[in-house]
Coordinates of C-alpha atoms and ligand atoms in Angstrom, one line a residue:
M24 CA 28.0 -0.4 -7.8
A25 CA 27.4 -0.4 -4.2
L26 CA 24.0 -0.9 -2.9
L27 CA 24.7 1.8 -0.4
Q28 CA 26.9 4.9 -1.1
P29 CA 27.5 7.7 1.3
V30 CA 26.6 11.0 -0.8
E31 CA 27.3 13.7 2.0
G32 CA 29.6 13.8 4.8
P33 CA 29.0 15.0 8.4
G34 CA 28.2 18.8 8.3
G35 CA 26.4 18.6 5.0
L36 CA 22.8 19.6 4.5
H37 CA 21.2 19.4 8.2
G38 CA 24.7 18.1 9.4
R39 CA 23.5 14.5 8.7
R40 CA 25.3 11.9 6.7
K41 CA 23.2 10.6 3.8
L42 CA 23.1 7.2 2.0
E43 CA 21.9 6.3 -1.4
V44 CA 19.9 3.3 -1.7
F45 CA 19.7 1.1 -5.0
D46 CA 17.2 -1.8 -6.1
P47 CA 19.4 -4.9 -5.8
A48 CA 17.2 -6.5 -8.7
T49 CA 17.5 -3.6 -11.5
L50 CA 20.3 -1.4 -9.7
E51 CA 18.0 1.5 -10.1
R52 CA 18.5 4.2 -7.7
V53 CA 15.6 4.0 -5.2
G54 CA 16.5 7.3 -3.1
E55 CA 18.6 8.6 -0.4
I56 CA 18.1 8.6 3.4
E57 CA 19.6 10.7 6.4
V58 CA 21.6 8.9 8.8
A59 CA 19.9 9.9 12.2
S60 CA 22.4 11.2 14.7
A61 CA 23.1 10.4 18.2
E62 CA 21.1 13.9 18.9
D63 CA 18.1 12.7 17.0
V64 CA 18.1 9.4 19.0
W65 CA 18.0 11.3 22.2
V66 CA 15.0 13.6 20.8
A67 CA 13.2 10.6 19.6
L68 CA 13.6 8.8 23.0
E69 CA 12.3 11.9 25.1
R70 CA 9.3 12.0 22.5
A71 CA 8.7 8.2 23.1
R72 CA 8.8 8.7 26.9
K73 CA 6.1 11.5 26.6
A74 CA 4.1 9.3 24.4
F75 CA 4.2 6.3 27.0
E76 CA 2.7 8.1 29.6
D77 CA -0.8 8.3 28.0
W78 CA -0.4 5.2 25.9
C79 CA 0.2 2.9 28.8
L80 CA -3.1 4.2 30.5
L81 CA -5.1 3.2 27.4
S82 CA -7.2 -0.2 27.5
F83 CA -6.0 -3.2 25.4
R84 CA -9.2 -2.6 23.4
E85 CA -8.0 0.9 22.6
R86 CA -4.6 0.0 21.6
G87 CA -5.8 -3.0 19.5
R88 CA -8.1 -0.5 17.6
Y89 CA -5.1 1.5 16.4
M90 CA -3.4 -1.9 15.4
L91 CA -6.3 -2.8 13.4
A92 CA -6.6 0.3 11.8
A93 CA -2.8 0.0 10.8
R94 CA -3.8 -3.6 9.3
D95 CA -6.6 -1.9 7.3
V96 CA -4.4 0.9 5.9
I97 CA -2.0 -2.0 5.0
V98 CA -4.7 -3.9 3.2
Q99 CA -5.5 -0.8 1.3
R100 CA -2.1 0.1 0.1
V101 CA -0.9 -3.4 -0.4
D102 CA 0.5 -3.0 -3.8
E103 CA 2.3 0.2 -2.8
I104 CA 3.7 -1.5 0.2
A105 CA 4.7 -4.7 -1.8
E106 CA 6.5 -2.3 -4.4
T107 CA 8.5 -0.4 -1.7
I108 CA 9.5 -4.0 0.1
C109 CA 10.7 -5.5 -3.5
Q110 CA 12.6 -2.2 -4.3
D111 CA 14.4 -2.3 -1.1
T112 CA 15.0 -6.0 -1.2
G113 CA 14.8 -7.3 -4.8
K114 CA 12.6 -10.1 -3.7
P115 CA 9.9 -11.4 -6.0
R116 CA 6.5 -9.7 -5.2
I117 CA 4.7 -13.0 -4.1
E118 CA 7.2 -13.2 -1.4
A119 CA 6.7 -9.7 -0.2
L120 CA 2.8 -10.7 -0.2
T121 CA 3.0 -14.0 1.7
L122 CA 6.1 -13.8 3.8
E123 CA 6.0 -10.0 4.6
I124 CA 2.7 -8.5 4.2
L125 CA 0.5 -11.4 5.1
G126 CA 2.5 -12.2 8.3
A127 CA 2.3 -8.4 9.3
C128 CA -1.4 -8.4 9.0
D129 CA -1.8 -11.5 10.8
S130 CA 0.4 -10.2 13.7
L131 CA -1.5 -6.9 14.1
T132 CA -4.7 -8.9 14.1
Y133 CA -3.5 -11.7 16.6
Y134 CA -1.9 -9.3 19.0
A135 CA -4.9 -6.7 18.8
K136 CA -7.2 -9.4 19.6
N137 CA -5.3 -11.6 22.2
A138 CA -2.9 -9.3 24.1
E139 CA -5.5 -8.5 26.8
R140 CA -5.9 -12.4 27.4
L141 CA -2.4 -13.2 27.2
L142 CA -1.4 -10.7 29.4
Q143 CA -4.0 -10.5 32.1
D144 CA -3.4 -10.8 35.8
E145 CA -2.5 -14.4 37.0
K146 CA -4.0 -15.3 40.2
K147 CA -2.0 -17.9 42.1
S148 CA -3.3 -20.0 45.0
L149 CA -0.1 -20.9 47.1
H150 CA 1.0 -24.3 48.3
L151 CA 2.7 -23.1 51.6
M152 CA 1.6 -19.7 52.7
K153 CA -2.1 -20.4 52.6
N154 CA -2.7 -17.1 54.3
K155 CA -1.6 -15.2 51.3
K156 CA -2.5 -14.9 47.6
L157 CA -0.4 -13.6 44.8
V158 CA -1.2 -11.9 41.6
I159 CA 1.4 -11.6 39.0
S160 CA 0.8 -8.7 36.5
Y161 CA 2.6 -7.7 33.2
R162 CA 3.4 -4.1 33.3
P163 CA 4.7 -2.1 30.3
M164 CA 8.3 -1.5 30.3
G165 CA 8.5 2.0 28.9
V166 CA 10.4 2.6 25.7
I167 CA 11.6 -0.4 23.5
G168 CA 14.4 0.0 20.9
I169 CA 14.1 -2.2 18.1
I170 CA 16.9 -2.9 15.5
T171 CA 16.1 -5.0 12.5
P172 CA 17.8 -6.5 9.5
W173 CA 17.3 -6.3 5.8
N174 CA 16.3 -9.7 5.0
F175 CA 12.6 -9.3 6.2
P176 CA 12.5 -5.5 6.7
F177 CA 8.7 -5.3 6.8
L178 CA 7.6 -8.1 9.1
L179 CA 10.7 -8.1 11.3
S180 CA 10.0 -4.6 12.1
L181 CA 6.5 -4.6 12.5
N182 CA 6.0 -7.7 14.5
P183 CA 8.1 -7.0 17.5
A184 CA 7.0 -3.5 17.6
V185 CA 3.3 -4.7 17.2
Q186 CA 3.8 -6.8 20.4
A187 CA 5.8 -4.0 22.3
M188 CA 3.1 -1.4 21.6
M189 CA 0.2 -3.9 22.7
A190 CA 2.0 -4.5 25.8
G191 CA 1.7 -0.8 26.5
N192 CA 5.3 0.5 25.5
A193 CA 6.2 3.1 22.9
V194 CA 8.6 2.1 20.2
V195 CA 11.7 3.6 18.4
L196 CA 12.6 1.3 15.5
K197 CA 16.0 1.7 13.6
P198 CA 15.5 -0.4 10.5
S199 CA 18.4 -1.6 8.4
E200 CA 20.3 0.9 6.2
V201 CA 20.1 -1.5 3.4
T202 CA 16.1 -1.4 3.3
P203 CA 15.1 2.0 4.9
F204 CA 12.3 2.9 2.7
V205 CA 10.1 -0.1 4.2
G206 CA 11.1 1.5 7.8
I207 CA 9.7 4.8 6.4
A208 CA 6.5 3.2 5.1
L209 CA 5.8 1.7 8.4
T210 CA 5.8 5.2 10.1
Q211 CA 3.3 6.3 7.2
I212 CA 1.1 3.5 7.8
F213 CA 0.9 4.1 11.7
E214 CA 0.3 7.8 11.0
A215 CA -2.3 6.9 8.7
A216 CA -4.2 4.5 11.4
G217 CA -4.2 7.8 13.8
L218 CA -1.5 6.4 16.3
P219 CA -1.0 9.1 19.1
D220 CA 2.3 11.1 18.1
G221 CA 5.4 9.6 19.4
V222 CA 4.3 6.0 20.2
F223 CA 5.9 4.5 16.9
Q224 CA 8.9 6.3 15.6
V225 CA 11.3 5.4 13.0
L226 CA 15.0 6.5 12.8
T227 CA 16.9 5.7 9.4
G228 CA 20.3 5.2 9.9
D229 CA 23.3 2.6 9.9
G230 CA 25.3 1.0 12.8
S231 CA 26.2 4.4 14.3
T232 CA 22.5 5.1 14.8
G233 CA 21.9 1.7 16.0
A234 CA 24.8 2.1 18.6
A235 CA 23.3 5.4 19.5
L236 CA 20.0 3.7 20.4
L237 CA 21.7 1.5 22.5
E238 CA 23.2 4.2 24.7
A239 CA 20.2 6.6 24.4
G240 CA 18.4 4.9 27.7
C241 CA 15.7 2.3 26.2
D242 CA 14.0 0.1 28.5
K243 CA 14.6 -2.8 26.6
I244 CA 16.4 -3.8 23.2
S245 CA 14.7 -5.9 20.8
F246 CA 17.5 -7.0 18.3
T247 CA 17.2 -9.0 15.0
G248 CA 20.3 -9.4 13.0
S249 CA 23.8 -10.9 12.7
V250 CA 25.7 -12.7 15.6
R251 CA 28.7 -10.4 15.4
T252 CA 26.2 -7.3 16.0
G253 CA 24.2 -9.0 18.3
R254 CA 27.4 -9.6 20.9
K255 CA 27.9 -5.8 20.5
V256 CA 24.2 -5.3 21.5
A257 CA 24.4 -7.8 24.3
E258 CA 27.6 -5.9 25.8
A259 CA 25.9 -2.6 25.6
C260 CA 22.9 -3.7 27.2
G261 CA 24.7 -5.5 29.7
M262 CA 26.8 -2.3 30.6
R263 CA 23.2 -0.4 31.0
L264 CA 21.6 -3.3 32.8
I265 CA 18.8 -3.5 30.3
P266 CA 17.3 -6.7 29.1
C267 CA 17.5 -7.6 25.5
T268 CA 16.3 -10.1 23.1
L269 CA 18.7 -11.2 20.4
E270 CA 17.2 -13.0 17.3
L271 CA 20.3 -13.9 15.5
G272 CA 21.5 -16.1 12.6
G273 CA 21.1 -20.0 12.1
K274 CA 22.7 -22.9 10.0
D275 CA 19.4 -24.8 9.9
P276 CA 19.6 -28.8 9.3
M277 CA 17.2 -30.6 7.2
I278 CA 17.1 -34.6 8.0
V279 CA 15.6 -36.7 5.5
C280 CA 15.1 -40.2 7.0
D281 CA 14.8 -43.4 5.3
D282 CA 11.1 -43.4 5.4
A283 CA 10.5 -39.6 4.0
K284 CA 7.9 -39.1 1.4
L285 CA 10.3 -38.4 -1.3
E286 CA 8.6 -35.9 -3.7
R287 CA 7.6 -33.7 -0.6
A288 CA 10.8 -33.5 1.0
A289 CA 12.6 -32.7 -2.4
R290 CA 10.1 -29.9 -2.9
G291 CA 10.7 -29.1 0.9
A292 CA 14.4 -28.8 0.4
V293 CA 14.3 -26.7 -2.5
W294 CA 11.9 -24.1 -1.1
G295 CA 13.4 -24.2 2.3
A296 CA 16.9 -23.4 0.6
F297 CA 15.9 -20.9 -2.2
C298 CA 13.0 -18.9 -0.9
N299 CA 13.9 -15.2 -0.4
A300 CA 17.1 -16.1 -2.3
G301 CA 18.2 -18.2 0.9
Q302 CA 18.3 -14.9 2.9
I303 CA 16.3 -16.3 5.7
C304 CA 17.7 -16.7 9.4
V305 CA 15.4 -20.3 9.2
S306 CA 16.1 -21.1 5.8
T307 CA 17.4 -24.7 5.1
E308 CA 21.4 -24.4 4.9
R309 CA 22.5 -27.9 5.1
V310 CA 20.8 -31.3 4.0
Y311 CA 21.6 -34.7 5.7
V312 CA 19.7 -37.7 3.8
T313 CA 20.3 -41.2 4.6
E314 CA 22.2 -43.4 1.9
K315 CA 19.1 -45.6 1.4
I316 CA 17.1 -42.8 -0.2
A317 CA 20.1 -40.3 -1.2
E318 CA 20.2 -40.9 -5.0
P319 CA 16.4 -40.4 -6.0
F320 CA 16.1 -37.5 -3.6
I321 CA 19.3 -35.8 -4.9
A322 CA 18.1 -36.2 -8.6
R323 CA 14.7 -34.8 -7.6
V324 CA 16.1 -31.9 -6.0
V325 CA 18.3 -31.0 -8.8
E326 CA 15.6 -31.4 -11.3
L327 CA 13.4 -29.0 -9.4
T328 CA 16.5 -26.7 -8.9
R329 CA 16.7 -26.4 -12.6
D330 CA 13.1 -25.4 -13.1
L331 CA 13.6 -22.4 -10.9
R332 CA 13.1 -18.9 -12.7
Q333 CA 15.3 -16.1 -11.5
G334 CA 15.6 -12.4 -12.5
P335 CA 13.9 -9.0 -11.7
E336 CA 10.3 -9.7 -11.6
V337 CA 7.7 -8.9 -14.4
E338 CA 3.9 -9.9 -13.1
G339 CA 4.7 -12.5 -10.7
D340 CA 6.6 -14.9 -13.0
V341 CA 9.9 -15.3 -11.0
D342 CA 10.8 -17.8 -8.3
V343 CA 14.2 -16.8 -6.9
G344 CA 15.0 -13.0 -6.4
A345 CA 18.1 -11.0 -5.8
I346 CA 20.8 -11.0 -3.1
T347 CA 19.7 -7.8 -1.2
F348 CA 23.0 -7.0 0.4
P349 CA 25.9 -6.9 -2.2
P350 CA 28.5 -8.0 0.2
Q351 CA 26.7 -11.1 0.9
L352 CA 27.6 -12.3 -2.6
E353 CA 31.1 -12.4 -1.5
V354 CA 30.4 -14.5 1.4
I355 CA 28.4 -16.8 -0.9
E356 CA 31.3 -17.1 -3.3
S357 CA 33.8 -17.7 -0.5
H358 CA 32.0 -20.6 0.8
I359 CA 31.3 -22.3 -2.7
M360 CA 35.1 -21.6 -3.4
D361 CA 36.1 -23.2 -0.1
A362 CA 33.8 -26.2 -0.6
I363 CA 35.0 -26.8 -4.2
E364 CA 38.7 -26.6 -3.0
K365 CA 38.0 -29.3 -0.5
G366 CA 36.3 -31.7 -2.7
A367 CA 32.4 -30.7 -3.3
K368 CA 30.9 -31.1 -6.6
V369 CA 28.4 -28.5 -8.0
L370 CA 25.5 -30.2 -9.7
T371 CA 23.6 -27.1 -10.7
G372 CA 24.3 -23.5 -10.4
G373 CA 27.5 -22.5 -8.6
R374 CA 27.9 -18.9 -10.1
R375 CA 26.3 -15.4 -10.2
N376 CA 23.7 -15.3 -12.9
P377 CA 25.2 -13.8 -15.9
D378 CA 21.9 -12.9 -17.6
Y379 CA 21.1 -9.8 -15.2
P380 CA 23.0 -6.8 -14.2
G381 CA 21.4 -6.9 -10.7
Y382 CA 22.7 -8.9 -7.9
F383 CA 21.6 -12.7 -8.6
Y384 CA 23.3 -15.8 -7.6
E385 CA 22.0 -19.1 -9.3
P386 CA 20.3 -21.6 -7.1
T387 CA 23.0 -24.0 -6.4
V388 CA 23.1 -27.7 -5.2
L389 CA 26.4 -29.1 -3.9
V390 CA 27.3 -32.7 -3.0
G391 CA 30.3 -34.4 -1.8
V392 CA 30.2 -31.8 1.2
N393 CA 31.4 -32.4 4.7
H394 CA 31.9 -30.5 8.2
D395 CA 35.6 -29.3 7.2
M396 CA 33.7 -26.9 4.8
K397 CA 32.4 -23.6 5.5
I398 CA 29.4 -24.3 3.6
M399 CA 28.2 -26.9 6.5
R400 CA 29.4 -24.8 9.5
E401 CA 29.0 -20.8 8.7
E402 CA 26.0 -19.2 8.0
T403 CA 25.9 -18.6 3.9
F404 CA 22.4 -16.7 3.7
G405 CA 22.3 -17.3 0.1
P406 CA 20.5 -19.8 -2.3
I407 CA 22.8 -22.6 -1.9
L408 CA 21.8 -26.2 -0.9
P409 CA 24.6 -28.5 0.2
I410 CA 23.7 -32.2 0.8
Q411 CA 25.5 -34.6 2.8
V412 CA 24.8 -38.3 2.5
V413 CA 24.9 -39.9 5.8
R414 CA 24.6 -43.7 6.9
D415 CA 21.6 -43.4 8.9
E416 CA 19.4 -41.2 11.2
E417 CA 21.8 -41.2 14.2
E418 CA 24.6 -39.9 11.9
A419 CA 22.4 -37.3 10.5
L420 CA 21.4 -36.3 14.1
R421 CA 25.1 -36.2 15.4
L422 CA 26.1 -34.0 12.4
A423 CA 23.0 -31.9 12.5
N424 CA 24.0 -31.1 16.4
D425 CA 27.7 -30.5 15.4
T426 CA 27.1 -26.5 15.0
S427 CA 27.4 -23.5 17.2
Y428 CA 24.0 -22.2 16.3
G429 CA 20.5 -23.9 17.1
L430 CA 17.6 -21.7 15.4
N431 CA 15.4 -24.1 13.4
A432 CA 15.5 -27.3 11.8
N433 CA 13.4 -29.8 10.0
V434 CA 12.9 -33.5 9.9
W435 CA 11.2 -35.4 7.3
T436 CA 9.8 -38.9 8.0
R437 CA 6.5 -40.8 7.6
D438 CA 6.5 -41.8 11.2
R439 CA 5.2 -38.7 13.4
H440 CA 6.4 -40.5 16.6
K441 CA 10.0 -40.7 15.1
G442 CA 9.9 -37.2 14.0
K443 CA 8.8 -35.7 17.4
Q444 CA 11.7 -38.0 19.0
I445 CA 14.2 -36.6 16.6
A446 CA 13.0 -33.2 16.9
N447 CA 13.7 -33.3 20.8
Q448 CA 17.0 -34.5 20.4
L449 CA 18.1 -31.4 18.3
K450 CA 19.6 -28.6 19.9
S451 CA 17.3 -26.1 18.3
G452 CA 15.1 -23.5 19.3
A453 CA 12.4 -24.6 16.8
V454 CA 12.1 -27.9 14.6
V455 CA 9.4 -28.6 12.1
V456 CA 8.6 -31.9 11.0
N457 CA 7.7 -32.7 7.4
D458 CA 7.7 -29.0 6.5
C459 CA 10.1 -26.1 7.1
M460 CA 10.7 -22.8 8.2
V461 CA 6.9 -22.3 9.2
T462 CA 7.7 -21.7 13.0
Y463 CA 8.3 -17.7 12.7
G464 CA 4.8 -17.5 11.2
I465 CA 2.7 -19.3 13.8
A466 CA 1.7 -16.4 16.0
E467 CA 1.4 -18.9 19.0
S468 CA 4.8 -20.3 19.0
P469 CA 7.5 -18.7 20.8
F470 CA 10.3 -18.1 18.4
G471 CA 14.0 -17.8 19.2
G472 CA 17.4 -19.9 19.1
V473 CA 19.8 -21.6 21.3
N474 CA 23.6 -21.1 21.5
A475 CA 24.8 -18.4 18.9
S476 CA 21.3 -18.1 17.6
G477 CA 20.2 -15.9 20.1
I478 CA 18.8 -15.2 23.7
G479 CA 15.2 -14.7 24.3
R480 CA 11.9 -15.3 22.3
V481 CA 9.5 -13.4 20.3
N482 CA 6.0 -14.4 19.3
G483 CA 3.3 -15.9 21.3
E484 CA 2.6 -15.4 25.0
I485 CA 6.2 -15.9 25.9
G486 CA 7.4 -13.3 23.2
L487 CA 4.7 -10.7 24.3
K488 CA 5.3 -11.0 27.9
S489 CA 9.1 -10.3 27.2
Y490 CA 7.9 -6.6 26.5
C491 CA 6.8 -6.5 30.1
H492 CA 8.2 -6.2 33.8
V493 CA 6.7 -9.2 35.6
Q494 CA 5.2 -7.7 38.8
S495 CA 4.5 -10.0 41.8
V496 CA 2.0 -8.6 44.4
A497 CA 1.7 -10.7 47.4
M498 CA -1.5 -9.9 49.6
S499 CA -2.7 -11.1 52.9
R500 CA -5.9 -12.9 52.9
F501 CA -6.9 -11.8 56.5
V502 CA -4.9 -9.2 58.7
T503 CA -4.1 -10.1 62.4
K504 CA -2.7 -7.8 64.7
R505 CA 0.7 -9.6 64.4
E506 CA 2.4 -12.4 62.6
Y507 CA 3.9 -15.1 64.9
L508 CA 7.4 -15.5 63.4
R509 CA 8.2 -11.5 63.6
Y510 CA 9.9 -10.0 66.5
P511 CA 10.7 -10.8 69.2
Y512 CA 12.2 -14.1 68.5
S513 CA 12.2 -16.7 71.3
A514 CA 13.2 -20.3 72.3
K515 CA 9.6 -21.2 72.1
K516 CA 9.5 -19.8 68.4
L517 CA 12.5 -21.6 67.5
R518 CA 11.2 -25.1 68.7
F519 CA 8.0 -24.2 66.9
V520 CA 9.7 -23.8 63.6
R521 CA 11.6 -27.0 64.1
K522 CA 8.5 -28.7 64.5
V523 CA 7.0 -27.3 61.3
I524 CA 10.0 -28.3 59.3
D525 CA 9.6 -31.9 60.7
F526 CA 5.8 -31.9 60.2
L527 CA 6.2 -30.6 56.7
Y528 CA 9.1 -32.6 55.4
R529 CA 9.2 -35.6 57.7
S530 CA 5.9 -36.7 58.4
R531 CA 3.5 -38.6 56.4
L532 CA 0.8 -36.0 56.6
G533 CA 3.2 -33.3 55.9
K534 CA 4.1 -35.4 52.7
L535 CA 0.4 -35.7 51.8
F536 CA 0.2 -31.8 51.8
G537 CA 2.7 -32.3 48.8
N538 CA 5.9 -31.0 50.4
Ligands
NAD5 P1 23.4 -6.9 11.0 O1 23.7 -7.3 12.2 O2 24.5 -6.6 10.1 O3 22.6 -5.5 11.4 C1 21.4 -5.6 11.9 C2 21.0 -4.2 12.2 O4 21.9 -3.8 13.2 C3 20.9 -3.0 11.3 O5 19.8 -2.3 11.6 C4 22.0 -2.6 11.5 O6 22.2 -1.1 11.2 C5 22.3 -2.4 12.9 N1 23.6 -2.3 13.7 C6 24.6 -2.5 12.8 N2 26.0 -2.5 13.9 C7 25.3 -1.8 14.9 C8 25.7 -1.5 16.4 N3 27.1 -1.4 16.4 N4 24.8 -1.3 17.2 C9 23.5 -1.3 17.1 N5 23.1 -1.7 15.8 C10 24.0 -2.0 14.8 O7 22.4 -7.8 10.2 P2 21.8 -7.8 8.8 O8 23.0 -8.1 7.8 O9 21.0 -6.8 8.6 O10 21.0 -9.1 8.8 C11 21.4 -10.4 8.6 C12 21.4 -11.3 9.8 O11 20.3 -11.2 10.7 C13 21.6 -12.8 9.4 O12 22.5 -13.5 10.4 C14 20.2 -13.5 9.8 O13 20.3 -14.9 10.3 C15 20.0 -12.8 11.0 N6 18.4 -12.9 11.2 C16 18.0 -13.3 12.3 C17 16.5 -13.4 12.3 C18 16.0 -14.3 13.6 O14 14.8 -14.1 13.8 N7 16.7 -14.9 14.4 C19 15.7 -13.0 11.5 C20 16.2 -12.5 10.4 C21 17.7 -12.3 10.2

């Protein structure tokens, strides 16, 4: 059974295609959604443009009030929302609460309370033109198109939307077709919070709706998803000359040094690889452990993995949930098969879970892996933990950097100074020392990747500012009748400018000014 099934072709009811959605853990039907057409996208854009006119005039405090009201609605409806997230994704309820809802409440609260401070005008005193002053302002852009994936449908849709709205923009969100009911829940939350009409809209649909949003004339696109789609988004935005933020995939390495705390590192590896069934852009996708501690580390990782409980959830008693998107199972299986054919050994797992009809893949630990295998080079996005034993930390670092990605990484050592040094040598947008994955959850931390993992940053001051036009306003401190170096030019002015250059960059006094 496919998770998504078209139930009506073009020209059906309302002239829109429909898609049926199933719970990946139980295979029960959740419902059906309409695929918004290009015309729907245009209508939403128009509505958003109108809403923007008033929204951008509100103070930060007024905008923040709506965000805090939305947070209160979430807290009131927490069980209902968690249920929707679980049905769409097949994840355990505790992961819906900790990784999505808690993060969303924090995002609403943090940006409601801090956006004004982070986006306030910056007054600069100038090092050269002392008669001028500069004010840098962060102005809203207009309408932000947000396109999001299925792995964290609540947090990854709400978090960029909150930042865009607090910066004064209107938002049109296109959530993943795999988890559309979470997107619909978000509309209901903002409606209940009394958000003015058109400031936040959701268009359900698949890639065709996303593609229409790229063409519709947004002022910026914030995209989270695969590298493959990310390239299409970048191309479309390039053609329209609009900015885009691309939060793409990862193949995050974990480096376990000789002096790592073994129990903590083993637990970190297991949670980092199997949380959300490994369907996290910042999940641990490959481990390099030095030969000195490899044996006890691997033994403990296997032991902890075998203790994990998997299946559809009853009352919080499940550790590892379902694979949300069925085609992802094929990717996982092909990576495992390729690794085994090339000599890898499965220590535990290595197959679909036969106990349940839903899409479950057993938490899997592999050893004997190397960089000729897909499992060490391509994003698997599943509950797989391949461990490569290395001679020393230097080799670990070299292999960790042998990748086209660069989203997140983690390093485990008792020596914090060494941890920081290794972190700085990793080609990665973020690194965690003695923990994993937490970077997305730290509101102050800019988040994003290098290389194929993306362009730009979300979160924190840098992320918030990326939803703004940066405007420089230069003002004269005092106004004279004329400026000496303007027309008419003359030989005397020429000599004067030569003297100024000599003074500034050759004389001792000029150098004292810092030039
Ligand atoms: P995807 O690229 O298949 O889809 C993402 C979104 O793009 C969906 O809403 C989809 O409908 C839409 N889309 C598809 N084709 C489109 C097109 N031509 N034009 C515009 N939109 C289009 O990704 P996915 O499978 O939903 O998500 C998994 C991927 O997301 C993984 O690679 C994962 O690493 C990545 N991800 C990255 C981050 C991050 O912050 N860096 C976070 C979560 C997930």
